[in-house]
Amino acid sequence: MKSIYYLVFFLSFVSLYNVAAQEKLQYNFKKGDVFMIEQNAIQNITQNIDDSEHLMTNTVYGIFKMEVVNVLGSKFVLDVNFETFKLKIDSNLYGALSDIDTSIPANDDNVEAKIFEGLVGPKFQMVLLPTGEIESITGTENLVEGMINNVEDIDDFTKAMMRKSVEKEFNNHDMVESMQQFTFIYPEKSVKTNETWENTYTGDFTANNTWKLMNYSKTNINLESDAIINLNTTEDSVIMELSGNQKTKAVTKTATGFIETMTVTQQLEGVSIALNMNNIEIPTTLTSTITYKSL
């Protein structure tokens, strides 16, 4: 009789443990919280044209500040601004195409450097849900104005053309899609270690992510993700259609949910369609590694 009692007790204990082991993964901020994030990205694009190989390497570095300015129920309102920004584009055929570093004062005659120098400082605002999904971003026009107004002695027509170009990259909609790639990492429901969940990124870059809780402790959360990804972009003269896979590893802080480190690796292949060359399809591969680190 005792053995049956102990068995029932044991099964009840296991059941209670399993319930307790389900963890609610989410962001948990309070007003006044400030986070500094360092981002490094290295992207290699290879195109094969008439038996010749064109390799282009894009290197992007940035530090941005995120400050919680309000908590609205379960939503968090954050002011975000760039503290520094670096961009380098190298080609094996054409050499250095861009070399921007906002930590170095730009010469007045370097228009590109002056534009990106104006990116540093102006704020935009983000509304973040507990899962990391971004409900909205507003105020990216502050970035655009900062970048355009940092260039002096230009006529209205040139300024309008510059604004149109900058707005393609820095607008509310595209900024949501960009930043959500490192914020939208948590599930709606509680999960146990080794349990999985799915979410999706949309836009020119799409990802169908399968996340997994690898480990949970009082201090840190370890997550991993595998994703099927697609990149479809259209510029003035080139359409890029690529597909592949992505792997993500992240360590976050249990108390706040904010990332400590994150590494994202991507491998894609497909074609670039040159619109000004009779729509010729150029075999294209893209590999990239993106890292994020809290400072």
PDB file of C-alpha atoms in Angstrom:
ATOM      1  CA  MET A   1       0.000   0.000   0.000  1.00  0.00           C
ATOM      2  CA  LYS A   2       2.854   2.345   0.873  1.00  0.00           C
ATOM      3  CA  SER A   3       4.492   1.716  -2.508  1.00  0.00           C
ATOM      4  CA  ILE A   4       1.313   2.820  -4.285  1.00  0.00           C
ATOM      5  CA  TYR A   5       1.191   5.950  -2.106  1.00  0.00           C
ATOM      6  CA  TYR A   6       4.812   6.794  -2.889  1.00  0.00           C
ATOM      7  CA  LEU A   7       4.195   6.213  -6.604  1.00  0.00           C
ATOM      8  CA  VAL A   8       1.190   8.552  -6.599  1.00  0.00           C
ATOM      9  CA  PHE A   9       3.200  11.134  -4.645  1.00  0.00           C
ATOM     10  CA  PHE A  10       6.124  10.836  -7.065  1.00  0.00           C
ATOM     11  CA  LEU A  11       3.910  11.243 -10.138  1.00  0.00           C
ATOM     12  CA  SER A  12       2.221  14.250  -8.549  1.00  0.00           C
ATOM     13  CA  PHE A  13       5.621  15.774  -7.785  1.00  0.00           C
ATOM     14  CA  VAL A  14       6.791  15.240 -11.362  1.00  0.00           C
ATOM     15  CA  SER A  15       3.599  16.821 -12.657  1.00  0.00           C
ATOM     16  CA  LEU A  16       4.040  19.851 -10.418  1.00  0.00           C
ATOM     17  CA  TYR A  17       7.691  20.135 -11.421  1.00  0.00           C
ATOM     18  CA  ASN A  18       6.816  20.102 -15.101  1.00  0.00           C
ATOM     19  CA  VAL A  19       4.303  22.891 -14.568  1.00  0.00           C
ATOM     20  CA  ALA A  20       6.817  24.894 -12.568  1.00  0.00           C
ATOM     21  CA  ALA A  21       9.482  24.340 -15.213  1.00  0.00           C
ATOM     22  CA  GLN A  22       7.462  26.229 -17.786  1.00  0.00           C
ATOM     23  CA  GLU A  23       9.054  29.640 -18.132  1.00  0.00           C
ATOM     24  CA  LYS A  24       7.501  32.879 -19.318  1.00  0.00           C
ATOM     25  CA  LEU A  25      10.075  34.431 -21.631  1.00  0.00           C
ATOM     26  CA  GLN A  26       9.516  38.118 -22.240  1.00  0.00           C
ATOM     27  CA  TYR A  27      10.832  41.642 -21.977  1.00  0.00           C
ATOM     28  CA  ASN A  28      10.328  43.210 -18.566  1.00  0.00           C
ATOM     29  CA  PHE A  29      11.390  46.850 -18.541  1.00  0.00           C
ATOM     30  CA  LYS A  30      10.749  49.750 -16.227  1.00  0.00           C
ATOM     31  CA  LYS A  31      10.735  53.444 -17.033  1.00  0.00           C
ATOM     32  CA  GLY A  32      14.263  54.836 -17.039  1.00  0.00           C
ATOM     33  CA  ASP A  33      15.997  51.616 -18.133  1.00  0.00           C
ATOM     34  CA  VAL A  34      18.794  52.340 -20.616  1.00  0.00           C
ATOM     35  CA  PHE A  35      20.430  49.803 -22.927  1.00  0.00           C
ATOM     36  CA  MET A  36      23.471  50.267 -25.169  1.00  0.00           C
ATOM     37  CA  ILE A  37      23.874  47.841 -28.072  1.00  0.00           C
ATOM     38  CA  GLU A  38      26.884  47.263 -30.301  1.00  0.00           C
ATOM     39  CA  GLN A  39      26.228  45.748 -33.720  1.00  0.00           C
ATOM     40  CA  ASN A  40      28.788  44.289 -36.121  1.00  0.00           C
ATOM     41  CA  ALA A  41      27.823  42.930 -39.528  1.00  0.00           C
ATOM     42  CA  ILE A  42      30.010  41.486 -42.279  1.00  0.00           C
ATOM     43  CA  GLN A  43      28.280  40.619 -45.529  1.00  0.00           C
ATOM     44  CA  ASN A  44      29.981  38.977 -48.514  1.00  0.00           C
ATOM     45  CA  ILE A  45      28.238  39.040 -51.901  1.00  0.00           C
ATOM     46  CA  THR A  46      29.681  37.014 -54.774  1.00  0.00           C
ATOM     47  CA  GLN A  47      28.474  37.399 -58.357  1.00  0.00           C
ATOM     48  CA  ASN A  48      29.708  35.320 -61.285  1.00  0.00           C
ATOM     49  CA  ILE A  49      29.696  37.268 -64.547  1.00  0.00           C
ATOM     50  CA  ASP A  50      31.141  35.783 -67.762  1.00  0.00           C
ATOM     51  CA  ASP A  51      33.600  33.520 -65.928  1.00  0.00           C
ATOM     52  CA  SER A  52      34.777  36.384 -63.723  1.00  0.00           C
ATOM     53  CA  GLU A  53      33.986  36.708 -60.031  1.00  0.00           C
ATOM     54  CA  HIS A  54      32.879  39.937 -58.404  1.00  0.00           C
ATOM     55  CA  LEU A  55      33.218  39.869 -54.616  1.00  0.00           C
ATOM     56  CA  MET A  56      31.804  42.736 -52.593  1.00  0.00           C
ATOM     57  CA  THR A  57      32.195  42.983 -48.819  1.00  0.00           C
ATOM     58  CA  ASN A  58      29.952  45.233 -46.742  1.00  0.00           C
ATOM     59  CA  THR A  59      31.041  45.937 -43.175  1.00  0.00           C
ATOM     60  CA  VAL A  60      28.648  47.765 -40.859  1.00  0.00           C
ATOM     61  CA  TYR A  61      29.315  48.775 -37.255  1.00  0.00           C
ATOM     62  CA  GLY A  62      27.038  50.739 -34.990  1.00  0.00           C
ATOM     63  CA  ILE A  63      26.293  51.566 -31.386  1.00  0.00           C
ATOM     64  CA  PHE A  64      22.794  52.639 -30.498  1.00  0.00           C
ATOM     65  CA  LYS A  65      21.086  53.664 -27.295  1.00  0.00           C
ATOM     66  CA  MET A  66      17.622  52.516 -26.225  1.00  0.00           C
ATOM     67  CA  GLU A  67      15.884  54.238 -23.304  1.00  0.00           C
ATOM     68  CA  VAL A  68      12.543  53.205 -21.827  1.00  0.00           C
ATOM     69  CA  VAL A  69      10.537  56.437 -21.577  1.00  0.00           C
ATOM     70  CA  ASN A  70       7.135  54.938 -20.754  1.00  0.00           C
ATOM     71  CA  VAL A  71       5.376  51.690 -19.861  1.00  0.00           C
ATOM     72  CA  LEU A  72       1.812  51.392 -21.170  1.00  0.00           C
ATOM     73  CA  GLY A  73       0.328  48.249 -19.658  1.00  0.00           C
ATOM     74  CA  SER A  74       2.315  45.447 -21.266  1.00  0.00           C
ATOM     75  CA  LYS A  75       3.843  47.724 -23.917  1.00  0.00           C
ATOM     76  CA  PHE A  76       7.169  49.505 -23.660  1.00  0.00           C
ATOM     77  CA  VAL A  77       7.919  52.865 -25.282  1.00  0.00           C
ATOM     78  CA  LEU A  78      11.603  53.413 -26.055  1.00  0.00           C
ATOM     79  CA  ASP A  79      13.571  56.325 -27.464  1.00  0.00           C
ATOM     80  CA  VAL A  80      16.315  55.065 -29.778  1.00  0.00           C
ATOM     81  CA  ASN A  81      19.288  56.850 -31.310  1.00  0.00           C
ATOM     82  CA  PHE A  82      22.573  55.987 -32.979  1.00  0.00           C
ATOM     83  CA  GLU A  83      25.696  56.847 -30.976  1.00  0.00           C
ATOM     84  CA  THR A  84      28.146  55.953 -33.736  1.00  0.00           C
ATOM     85  CA  PHE A  85      28.017  54.413 -37.202  1.00  0.00           C
ATOM     86  CA  LYS A  86      30.595  52.912 -39.560  1.00  0.00           C
ATOM     87  CA  LEU A  87      30.141  51.613 -43.098  1.00  0.00           C
ATOM     88  CA  LYS A  88      32.753  50.163 -45.431  1.00  0.00           C
ATOM     89  CA  ILE A  89      32.117  48.701 -48.883  1.00  0.00           C
ATOM     90  CA  ASP A  90      34.967  46.960 -50.709  1.00  0.00           C
ATOM     91  CA  SER A  91      35.029  45.383 -54.170  1.00  0.00           C
ATOM     92  CA  ASN A  92      37.706  43.091 -55.577  1.00  0.00           C
ATOM     93  CA  LEU A  93      37.177  44.779 -58.961  1.00  0.00           C
ATOM     94  CA  TYR A  94      36.661  48.424 -58.018  1.00  0.00           C
ATOM     95  CA  GLY A  95      38.418  48.817 -54.683  1.00  0.00           C
ATOM     96  CA  ALA A  96      36.968  50.797 -51.775  1.00  0.00           C
ATOM     97  CA  LEU A  97      33.525  52.139 -52.685  1.00  0.00           C
ATOM     98  CA  SER A  98      32.622  53.643 -49.286  1.00  0.00           C
ATOM     99  CA  ASP A  99      34.440  54.227 -46.030  1.00  0.00           C
ATOM    100  CA  ILE A 100      32.354  56.019 -43.401  1.00  0.00           C
ATOM    101  CA  ASP A 101      33.217  56.488 -39.725  1.00  0.00           C
ATOM    102  CA  THR A 102      31.105  58.976 -37.790  1.00  0.00           C
ATOM    103  CA  SER A 103      33.603  58.996 -34.905  1.00  0.00           C
ATOM    104  CA  ILE A 104      35.922  60.960 -37.218  1.00  0.00           C
ATOM    105  CA  PRO A 105      34.728  64.486 -38.159  1.00  0.00           C
ATOM    106  CA  ALA A 106      33.751  64.512 -41.828  1.00  0.00           C
ATOM    107  CA  ASN A 107      35.270  66.926 -44.308  1.00  0.00           C
ATOM    108  CA  ASP A 108      32.739  69.346 -45.773  1.00  0.00           C
ATOM    109  CA  ASP A 109      33.513  68.138 -49.296  1.00  0.00           C
ATOM    110  CA  ASN A 110      32.746  64.498 -48.403  1.00  0.00           C
ATOM    111  CA  VAL A 111      28.975  64.548 -48.917  1.00  0.00           C
ATOM    112  CA  GLU A 112      28.428  60.858 -48.124  1.00  0.00           C
ATOM    113  CA  ALA A 113      30.324  61.138 -44.839  1.00  0.00           C
ATOM    114  CA  LYS A 114      28.412  64.298 -43.895  1.00  0.00           C
ATOM    115  CA  ILE A 115      25.092  62.552 -44.540  1.00  0.00           C
ATOM    116  CA  PHE A 116      25.884  59.629 -42.240  1.00  0.00           C
ATOM    117  CA  GLU A 117      27.390  61.953 -39.641  1.00  0.00           C
ATOM    118  CA  GLY A 118      23.905  63.445 -39.346  1.00  0.00           C
ATOM    119  CA  LEU A 119      22.519  59.998 -38.482  1.00  0.00           C
ATOM    120  CA  VAL A 120      24.134  60.179 -35.046  1.00  0.00           C
ATOM    121  CA  GLY A 121      22.051  61.837 -32.349  1.00  0.00           C
ATOM    122  CA  PRO A 122      18.459  62.261 -33.621  1.00  0.00           C
ATOM    123  CA  LYS A 123      15.922  60.039 -31.840  1.00  0.00           C
ATOM    124  CA  PHE A 124      13.076  57.895 -33.065  1.00  0.00           C
ATOM    125  CA  GLN A 125      10.525  56.063 -30.929  1.00  0.00           C
ATOM    126  CA  MET A 126       9.664  52.376 -30.710  1.00  0.00           C
ATOM    127  CA  VAL A 127       6.693  50.619 -29.100  1.00  0.00           C
ATOM    128  CA  LEU A 128       7.781  47.119 -28.084  1.00  0.00           C
ATOM    129  CA  LEU A 129       5.548  44.213 -27.057  1.00  0.00           C
ATOM    130  CA  PRO A 130       6.653  41.639 -24.421  1.00  0.00           C
ATOM    131  CA  THR A 131       7.527  39.125 -27.178  1.00  0.00           C
ATOM    132  CA  GLY A 132       9.830  41.641 -28.850  1.00  0.00           C
ATOM    133  CA  GLU A 133       7.476  42.229 -31.737  1.00  0.00           C
ATOM    134  CA  ILE A 134       7.585  45.924 -32.593  1.00  0.00           C
ATOM    135  CA  GLU A 135       4.103  47.441 -32.707  1.00  0.00           C
ATOM    136  CA  SER A 136       5.308  50.663 -34.281  1.00  0.00           C
ATOM    137  CA  ILE A 137       8.234  52.956 -34.939  1.00  0.00           C
ATOM    138  CA  THR A 138       7.762  56.693 -35.384  1.00  0.00           C
ATOM    139  CA  GLY A 139      10.103  59.622 -35.841  1.00  0.00           C
ATOM    140  CA  THR A 140      12.530  58.256 -38.429  1.00  0.00           C
ATOM    141  CA  GLU A 141      11.951  61.536 -40.250  1.00  0.00           C
ATOM    142  CA  ASN A 142      14.176  62.997 -37.512  1.00  0.00           C
ATOM    143  CA  LEU A 143      17.001  60.806 -38.812  1.00  0.00           C
ATOM    144  CA  VAL A 144      16.344  61.863 -42.397  1.00  0.00           C
ATOM    145  CA  GLU A 145      16.301  65.560 -41.527  1.00  0.00           C
ATOM    146  CA  GLY A 146      19.444  65.198 -39.436  1.00  0.00           C
ATOM    147  CA  MET A 147      21.270  63.530 -42.312  1.00  0.00           C
ATOM    148  CA  ILE A 148      20.124  65.993 -44.985  1.00  0.00           C
ATOM    149  CA  ASN A 149      20.606  69.130 -42.899  1.00  0.00           C
ATOM    150  CA  ASN A 150      24.137  68.073 -42.006  1.00  0.00           C
ATOM    151  CA  VAL A 151      25.163  68.751 -45.612  1.00  0.00           C
ATOM    152  CA  GLU A 152      25.650  72.462 -46.240  1.00  0.00           C
ATOM    153  CA  ASP A 153      25.506  74.585 -49.384  1.00  0.00           C
ATOM    154  CA  ILE A 154      23.275  72.365 -51.529  1.00  0.00           C
ATOM    155  CA  ASP A 155      20.372  73.525 -53.679  1.00  0.00           C
ATOM    156  CA  ASP A 156      16.764  72.501 -53.103  1.00  0.00           C
ATOM    157  CA  PHE A 157      16.703  70.043 -56.008  1.00  0.00           C
ATOM    158  CA  THR A 158      19.793  68.198 -54.760  1.00  0.00           C
ATOM    159  CA  LYS A 159      18.391  68.187 -51.234  1.00  0.00           C
ATOM    160  CA  ALA A 160      15.109  66.688 -52.471  1.00  0.00           C
ATOM    161  CA  MET A 161      16.951  63.938 -54.359  1.00  0.00           C
ATOM    162  CA  MET A 162      19.089  63.165 -51.305  1.00  0.00           C
ATOM    163  CA  ARG A 163      16.007  63.000 -49.094  1.00  0.00           C
ATOM    164  CA  LYS A 164      14.298  60.578 -51.463  1.00  0.00           C
ATOM    165  CA  SER A 165      17.344  58.306 -51.438  1.00  0.00           C
ATOM    166  CA  VAL A 166      17.802  58.397 -47.656  1.00  0.00           C
ATOM    167  CA  GLU A 167      14.100  57.767 -46.990  1.00  0.00           C
ATOM    168  CA  LYS A 168      14.355  54.458 -48.863  1.00  0.00           C
ATOM    169  CA  GLU A 169      16.615  53.121 -46.108  1.00  0.00           C
ATOM    170  CA  PHE A 170      15.478  55.089 -43.060  1.00  0.00           C
ATOM    171  CA  ASN A 171      11.688  55.082 -42.757  1.00  0.00           C
ATOM    172  CA  ASN A 172       9.276  53.892 -40.088  1.00  0.00           C
ATOM    173  CA  HIS A 173       8.180  50.738 -41.921  1.00  0.00           C
ATOM    174  CA  ASP A 174      11.618  49.454 -42.925  1.00  0.00           C
ATOM    175  CA  MET A 175      13.092  50.315 -39.529  1.00  0.00           C
ATOM    176  CA  VAL A 176      10.512  48.045 -37.866  1.00  0.00           C
ATOM    177  CA  GLU A 177      11.537  45.175 -40.128  1.00  0.00           C
ATOM    178  CA  SER A 178      15.233  45.818 -39.501  1.00  0.00           C
ATOM    179  CA  MET A 179      15.180  46.146 -35.704  1.00  0.00           C
ATOM    180  CA  GLN A 180      12.668  43.360 -35.180  1.00  0.00           C
ATOM    181  CA  GLN A 181      15.304  40.909 -36.402  1.00  0.00           C
ATOM    182  CA  PHE A 182      17.042  41.149 -33.022  1.00  0.00           C
ATOM    183  CA  THR A 183      14.117  42.017 -30.735  1.00  0.00           C
ATOM    184  CA  PHE A 184      11.361  39.578 -31.783  1.00  0.00           C
ATOM    185  CA  ILE A 185      12.622  36.411 -30.125  1.00  0.00           C
ATOM    186  CA  TYR A 186      10.106  35.365 -27.460  1.00  0.00           C
ATOM    187  CA  PRO A 187       6.932  33.202 -27.596  1.00  0.00           C
ATOM    188  CA  GLU A 188       3.402  34.192 -26.635  1.00  0.00           C
ATOM    189  CA  LYS A 189       3.070  31.293 -24.172  1.00  0.00           C
ATOM    190  CA  SER A 190       5.252  29.834 -21.443  1.00  0.00           C
ATOM    191  CA  VAL A 191       7.703  27.171 -22.610  1.00  0.00           C
ATOM    192  CA  LYS A 192       9.932  24.506 -21.107  1.00  0.00           C
ATOM    193  CA  THR A 193      13.593  23.824 -21.810  1.00  0.00           C
ATOM    194  CA  ASN A 194      14.010  22.197 -25.254  1.00  0.00           C
ATOM    195  CA  GLU A 195      10.532  23.320 -26.304  1.00  0.00           C
ATOM    196  CA  THR A 196      10.172  25.183 -29.615  1.00  0.00           C
ATOM    197  CA  TRP A 197       7.997  27.960 -31.032  1.00  0.00           C
ATOM    198  CA  GLU A 198       7.766  29.819 -34.312  1.00  0.00           C
ATOM    199  CA  ASN A 199       7.562  33.396 -35.510  1.00  0.00           C
ATOM    200  CA  THR A 200       7.985  35.243 -38.784  1.00  0.00           C
ATOM    201  CA  TYR A 201       9.834  38.312 -40.016  1.00  0.00           C
ATOM    202  CA  THR A 202       8.325  40.098 -43.007  1.00  0.00           C
ATOM    203  CA  GLY A 203       9.453  42.645 -45.584  1.00  0.00           C
ATOM    204  CA  ASP A 204      12.145  42.540 -48.268  1.00  0.00           C
ATOM    205  CA  PHE A 205      13.864  40.082 -45.928  1.00  0.00           C
ATOM    206  CA  THR A 206      11.551  37.302 -44.727  1.00  0.00           C
ATOM    207  CA  ALA A 207      12.312  34.593 -42.189  1.00  0.00           C
ATOM    208  CA  ASN A 208      10.280  31.681 -40.864  1.00  0.00           C
ATOM    209  CA  ASN A 209      11.951  31.061 -37.520  1.00  0.00           C
ATOM    210  CA  THR A 210      11.833  28.010 -35.285  1.00  0.00           C
ATOM    211  CA  TRP A 211      13.136  29.001 -31.855  1.00  0.00           C
ATOM    212  CA  LYS A 212      14.200  26.692 -29.043  1.00  0.00           C
ATOM    213  CA  LEU A 213      14.776  27.335 -25.350  1.00  0.00           C
ATOM    214  CA  MET A 214      18.166  25.753 -24.676  1.00  0.00           C
ATOM    215  CA  ASN A 215      18.628  26.762 -21.047  1.00  0.00           C
ATOM    216  CA  TYR A 216      16.975  28.895 -18.393  1.00  0.00           C
ATOM    217  CA  SER A 217      18.503  30.144 -15.146  1.00  0.00           C
ATOM    218  CA  LYS A 218      17.984  32.956 -12.664  1.00  0.00           C
ATOM    219  CA  THR A 219      20.457  35.113 -14.573  1.00  0.00           C
ATOM    220  CA  ASN A 220      20.401  34.092 -18.234  1.00  0.00           C
ATOM    221  CA  ILE A 221      18.259  32.628 -21.001  1.00  0.00           C
ATOM    222  CA  ASN A 222      19.856  30.732 -23.893  1.00  0.00           C
ATOM    223  CA  LEU A 223      17.975  30.581 -27.194  1.00  0.00           C
ATOM    224  CA  GLU A 224      18.699  29.136 -30.621  1.00  0.00           C
ATOM    225  CA  SER A 225      16.844  29.452 -33.891  1.00  0.00           C
ATOM    226  CA  ASP A 226      16.877  27.934 -37.372  1.00  0.00           C
ATOM    227  CA  ALA A 227      15.119  29.788 -40.153  1.00  0.00           C
ATOM    228  CA  ILE A 228      14.261  29.576 -43.829  1.00  0.00           C
ATOM    229  CA  ILE A 229      14.964  33.017 -45.273  1.00  0.00           C
ATOM    230  CA  ASN A 230      14.340  34.946 -48.476  1.00  0.00           C
ATOM    231  CA  LEU A 231      15.719  38.256 -49.688  1.00  0.00           C
ATOM    232  CA  ASN A 232      13.927  40.090 -52.482  1.00  0.00           C
ATOM    233  CA  THR A 233      15.066  43.643 -53.181  1.00  0.00           C
ATOM    234  CA  THR A 234      14.609  46.042 -56.064  1.00  0.00           C
ATOM    235  CA  GLU A 235      16.985  48.929 -56.609  1.00  0.00           C
ATOM    236  CA  ASP A 236      17.107  51.328 -59.552  1.00  0.00           C
ATOM    237  CA  SER A 237      18.848  48.877 -61.863  1.00  0.00           C
ATOM    238  CA  VAL A 238      19.090  45.552 -59.995  1.00  0.00           C
ATOM    239  CA  ILE A 239      16.596  43.034 -58.650  1.00  0.00           C
ATOM    240  CA  MET A 240      17.997  40.535 -56.145  1.00  0.00           C
ATOM    241  CA  GLU A 241      16.182  37.237 -55.495  1.00  0.00           C
ATOM    242  CA  LEU A 242      17.921  35.026 -52.938  1.00  0.00           C
ATOM    243  CA  SER A 243      16.892  32.243 -50.560  1.00  0.00           C
ATOM    244  CA  GLY A 244      18.663  30.181 -47.923  1.00  0.00           C
ATOM    245  CA  ASN A 245      18.928  29.575 -44.199  1.00  0.00           C
ATOM    246  CA  GLN A 246      19.776  31.418 -41.029  1.00  0.00           C
ATOM    247  CA  LYS A 247      20.998  30.326 -37.600  1.00  0.00           C
ATOM    248  CA  THR A 248      20.741  32.437 -34.460  1.00  0.00           C
ATOM    249  CA  LYS A 249      22.211  31.981 -30.998  1.00  0.00           C
ATOM    250  CA  ALA A 250      21.261  34.396 -28.239  1.00  0.00           C
ATOM    251  CA  VAL A 251      21.965  34.879 -24.556  1.00  0.00           C
ATOM    252  CA  THR A 252      19.572  37.232 -22.788  1.00  0.00           C
ATOM    253  CA  LYS A 253      19.158  38.555 -19.263  1.00  0.00           C
ATOM    254  CA  THR A 254      16.414  36.796 -17.337  1.00  0.00           C
ATOM    255  CA  ALA A 255      15.455  39.887 -15.333  1.00  0.00           C
ATOM    256  CA  THR A 256      14.854  42.212 -18.295  1.00  0.00           C
ATOM    257  CA  GLY A 257      14.747  39.867 -21.291  1.00  0.00           C
ATOM    258  CA  PHE A 258      17.248  42.079 -23.102  1.00  0.00           C
ATOM    259  CA  ILE A 259      20.035  40.462 -25.098  1.00  0.00           C
ATOM    260  CA  GLU A 260      23.554  40.128 -23.748  1.00  0.00           C
ATOM    261  CA  THR A 261      24.914  38.598 -26.943  1.00  0.00           C
ATOM    262  CA  MET A 262      23.455  37.419 -30.224  1.00  0.00           C
ATOM    263  CA  THR A 263      25.091  35.885 -33.298  1.00  0.00           C
ATOM    264  CA  VAL A 264      23.234  35.513 -36.586  1.00  0.00           C
ATOM    265  CA  THR A 265      24.722  33.667 -39.572  1.00  0.00           C
ATOM    266  CA  GLN A 266      23.108  33.639 -43.006  1.00  0.00           C
ATOM    267  CA  GLN A 267      23.723  31.766 -46.249  1.00  0.00           C
ATOM    268  CA  LEU A 268      21.709  32.593 -49.364  1.00  0.00           C
ATOM    269  CA  GLU A 269      21.951  31.989 -53.083  1.00  0.00           C
ATOM    270  CA  GLY A 270      19.971  32.943 -56.162  1.00  0.00           C
ATOM    271  CA  VAL A 271      20.226  35.557 -58.874  1.00  0.00           C
ATOM    272  CA  SER A 272      20.708  39.268 -59.377  1.00  0.00           C
ATOM    273  CA  ILE A 273      18.768  40.581 -62.372  1.00  0.00           C
ATOM    274  CA  ALA A 274      20.529  43.464 -64.142  1.00  0.00           C
ATOM    275  CA  LEU A 275      17.723  45.588 -65.576  1.00  0.00           C
ATOM    276  CA  ASN A 276      20.065  47.741 -67.654  1.00  0.00           C
ATOM    277  CA  MET A 277      21.713  44.669 -69.219  1.00  0.00           C
ATOM    278  CA  ASN A 278      18.649  43.141 -70.905  1.00  0.00           C
ATOM    279  CA  ASN A 279      17.530  41.573 -67.600  1.00  0.00           C
ATOM    280  CA  ILE A 280      20.494  39.212 -67.527  1.00  0.00           C
ATOM    281  CA  GLU A 281      20.429  36.870 -64.509  1.00  0.00           C
ATOM    282  CA  ILE A 282      23.697  36.810 -62.570  1.00  0.00           C
ATOM    283  CA  PRO A 283      24.307  33.864 -60.177  1.00  0.00           C
ATOM    284  CA  THR A 284      24.694  35.368 -56.718  1.00  0.00           C
ATOM    285  CA  THR A 285      25.587  34.091 -53.259  1.00  0.00           C
ATOM    286  CA  LEU A 286      25.445  35.997 -49.993  1.00  0.00           C
ATOM    287  CA  THR A 287      26.901  35.068 -46.622  1.00  0.00           C
ATOM    288  CA  SER A 288      26.796  37.218 -43.534  1.00  0.00           C
ATOM    289  CA  THR A 289      27.555  37.210 -39.845  1.00  0.00           C
ATOM    290  CA  ILE A 290      25.844  39.703 -37.561  1.00  0.00           C
ATOM    291  CA  THR A 291      26.672  40.062 -33.878  1.00  0.00           C
ATOM    292  CA  TYR A 292      24.978  42.099 -31.160  1.00  0.00           C
ATOM    293  CA  LYS A 293      26.415  42.803 -27.727  1.00  0.00           C
ATOM    294  CA  SER A 294      25.175  44.793 -24.750  1.00  0.00           C
ATOM    295  CA  LEU A 295      27.675  47.360 -23.550  1.00  0.00           C
TER     296      LEU A 295
END
